[in-house]
Amino acid sequence: MIIRREDGYEVDVDPRRLDVDLVHHWLSTDAFWALGRSRATVEQSIRASVNFGVYDADGAQVAYARVVTDLATFAWLCDVYVDQAHRGKGLGTWLAAAVRDHLAPYALKRVLLSTLDAHGVYAKVGFVPFPDPDKLMIMSFAP
């Protein structure tokens, strides 16, 4: 699946196009939820996920997101990152819409995500606050 914008940006789900070094750099040094994440962990997460890369007109990767899913009932959108030089161009919203559209044919019961400060970005593509947050629980293995 490749989706193109008129300004030359494109979204692709082909994991072979991903710049894993760049994704690791973004996540481990600039994404507050993944600071210090090891290269091995990034590689494993890529292998076990549906990956979305955003590329500029020259083919350089400028954004990333991944979805953990069984493609039957549930998905978790995570590790959404837009390179700082490309922010403010609507790429985050466009990427979230591409994820939504890619998952739509699977008729999943729910797609979840967690965000500290980008609620407005995700609301534009249909995400809403969790209706019953008291039903959610978490188990953490790492400090």
GROMACS .gro file of C-alpha atoms in nm, residues 4-99:
model
   96
    4ARG     CA    1   0.076   0.981  -0.210
    5ARG     CA    2   0.005   1.345  -0.137
    6GLU     CA    3   0.023   1.616  -0.401
    7ASP     CA    4   0.330   1.767  -0.231
    8GLY     CA    5   0.529   1.447  -0.289
    9TYR     CA    6   0.504   1.282   0.051
   10GLU     CA    7   0.401   0.918   0.055
   11VAL     CA    8   0.306   0.656   0.312
   12ASP     CA    9   0.421   0.299   0.255
   13VAL     CA   10   0.375  -0.014   0.467
   14ASP     CA   11   0.670  -0.200   0.313
   15PRO     CA   12   0.907  -0.266   0.605
   16ARG     CA   13   1.198  -0.305   0.363
   17ARG     CA   14   1.186   0.071   0.297
   18LEU     CA   15   1.225   0.164   0.662
   19ASP     CA   16   1.546   0.336   0.766
   20VAL     CA   17   1.584   0.134   1.086
   21ASP     CA   18   1.887   0.337   1.198
   22LEU     CA   19   1.681   0.655   1.169
   23VAL     CA   20   1.375   0.508   1.340
   24HIS     CA   21   1.595   0.386   1.624
   25HIS     CA   22   1.757   0.728   1.653
   26TRP     CA   23   1.422   0.910   1.662
   27LEU     CA   24   1.270   0.680   1.920
   28SER     CA   25   1.571   0.634   2.146
   29THR     CA   26   1.681   0.998   2.156
   30ASP     CA   27   1.373   1.218   2.098
   31ALA     CA   28   1.054   1.024   2.176
   32PHE     CA   29   0.984   1.062   2.550
   33TRP     CA   30   0.808   0.722   2.565
   34ALA     CA   31   1.103   0.536   2.413
   35LEU     CA   32   1.416   0.717   2.532
   36GLY     CA   33   1.706   0.477   2.550
   37ARG     CA   34   1.525   0.200   2.361
   38SER     CA   35   1.783  -0.042   2.224
   39ARG     CA   36   1.841  -0.106   1.855
   40ALA     CA   37   1.754  -0.475   1.912
   41THR     CA   38   1.419  -0.377   2.066
   42VAL     CA   39   1.338  -0.147   1.774
   43GLU     CA   40   1.426  -0.422   1.526
   44GLN     CA   41   1.208  -0.678   1.709
   45SER     CA   42   0.917  -0.434   1.732
   46ILE     CA   43   0.939  -0.369   1.358
   47ARG     CA   44   0.938  -0.742   1.282
   48ALA     CA   45   0.629  -0.798   1.498
   49SER     CA   46   0.423  -0.502   1.375
   50VAL     CA   47   0.254  -0.348   1.074
   51ASN     CA   48   0.483  -0.056   0.994
   52PHE     CA   49   0.407   0.276   0.827
   53GLY     CA   50   0.685   0.491   0.687
   54VAL     CA   51   0.635   0.841   0.549
   55TYR     CA   52   0.881   0.948   0.282
   56ASP     CA   53   0.947   1.283   0.118
   57ALA     CA   54   0.962   1.343  -0.258
   58ASP     CA   55   1.329   1.233  -0.260
   59GLY     CA   56   1.248   0.905  -0.085
   60ALA     CA   57   1.396   0.999   0.253
   61GLN     CA   58   1.202   0.875   0.552
   62VAL     CA   59   1.045   1.160   0.753
   63ALA     CA   60   0.796   0.984   0.983
   64TYR     CA   61   0.710   0.645   1.130
   65ALA     CA   62   0.428   0.462   1.305
   66ARG     CA   63   0.360   0.101   1.385
   67VAL     CA   64   0.056  -0.103   1.474
   68VAL     CA   65   0.054  -0.411   1.693
   69THR     CA   66  -0.247  -0.617   1.587
   70ASP     CA   67  -0.399  -0.960   1.532
   71LEU     CA   68  -0.580  -0.819   1.223
   72ALA     CA   69  -0.900  -0.971   1.355
   73THR     CA   70  -1.018  -0.797   1.672
   74PHE     CA   71  -0.769  -0.544   1.810
   75ALA     CA   72  -0.487  -0.304   1.725
   76TRP     CA   73  -0.258  -0.071   1.916
   77LEU     CA   74  -0.117   0.232   1.733
   78CYS     CA   75   0.221   0.329   1.874
   79ASP     CA   76   0.562   0.483   1.813
   80VAL     CA   77   0.416   0.760   1.598
   81TYR     CA   78   0.698   1.001   1.520
   82VAL     CA   79   0.737   1.286   1.270
   83ASP     CA   80   1.086   1.425   1.212
   84GLN     CA   81   1.115   1.771   1.364
   85ALA     CA   82   1.204   1.930   1.028
   86HIS     CA   83   0.876   1.805   0.879
   87ARG     CA   84   0.636   1.892   1.161
   88GLY     CA   85   0.360   2.142   1.105
   89LYS     CA   86   0.272   2.005   0.760
   90GLY     CA   87  -0.015   1.781   0.868
   91LEU     CA   88   0.191   1.463   0.834
   92GLY     CA   89   0.089   1.327   1.175
   93THR     CA   90  -0.280   1.356   1.096
   94TRP     CA   91  -0.225   1.219   0.746
   95LEU     CA   92  -0.028   0.925   0.885
   96ALA     CA   93  -0.297   0.849   1.145
   97ALA     CA   94  -0.561   0.858   0.869
   98ALA     CA   95  -0.351   0.619   0.659
   99VAL     CA   96  -0.332   0.379   0.954
   0.00000   0.00000   0.00000
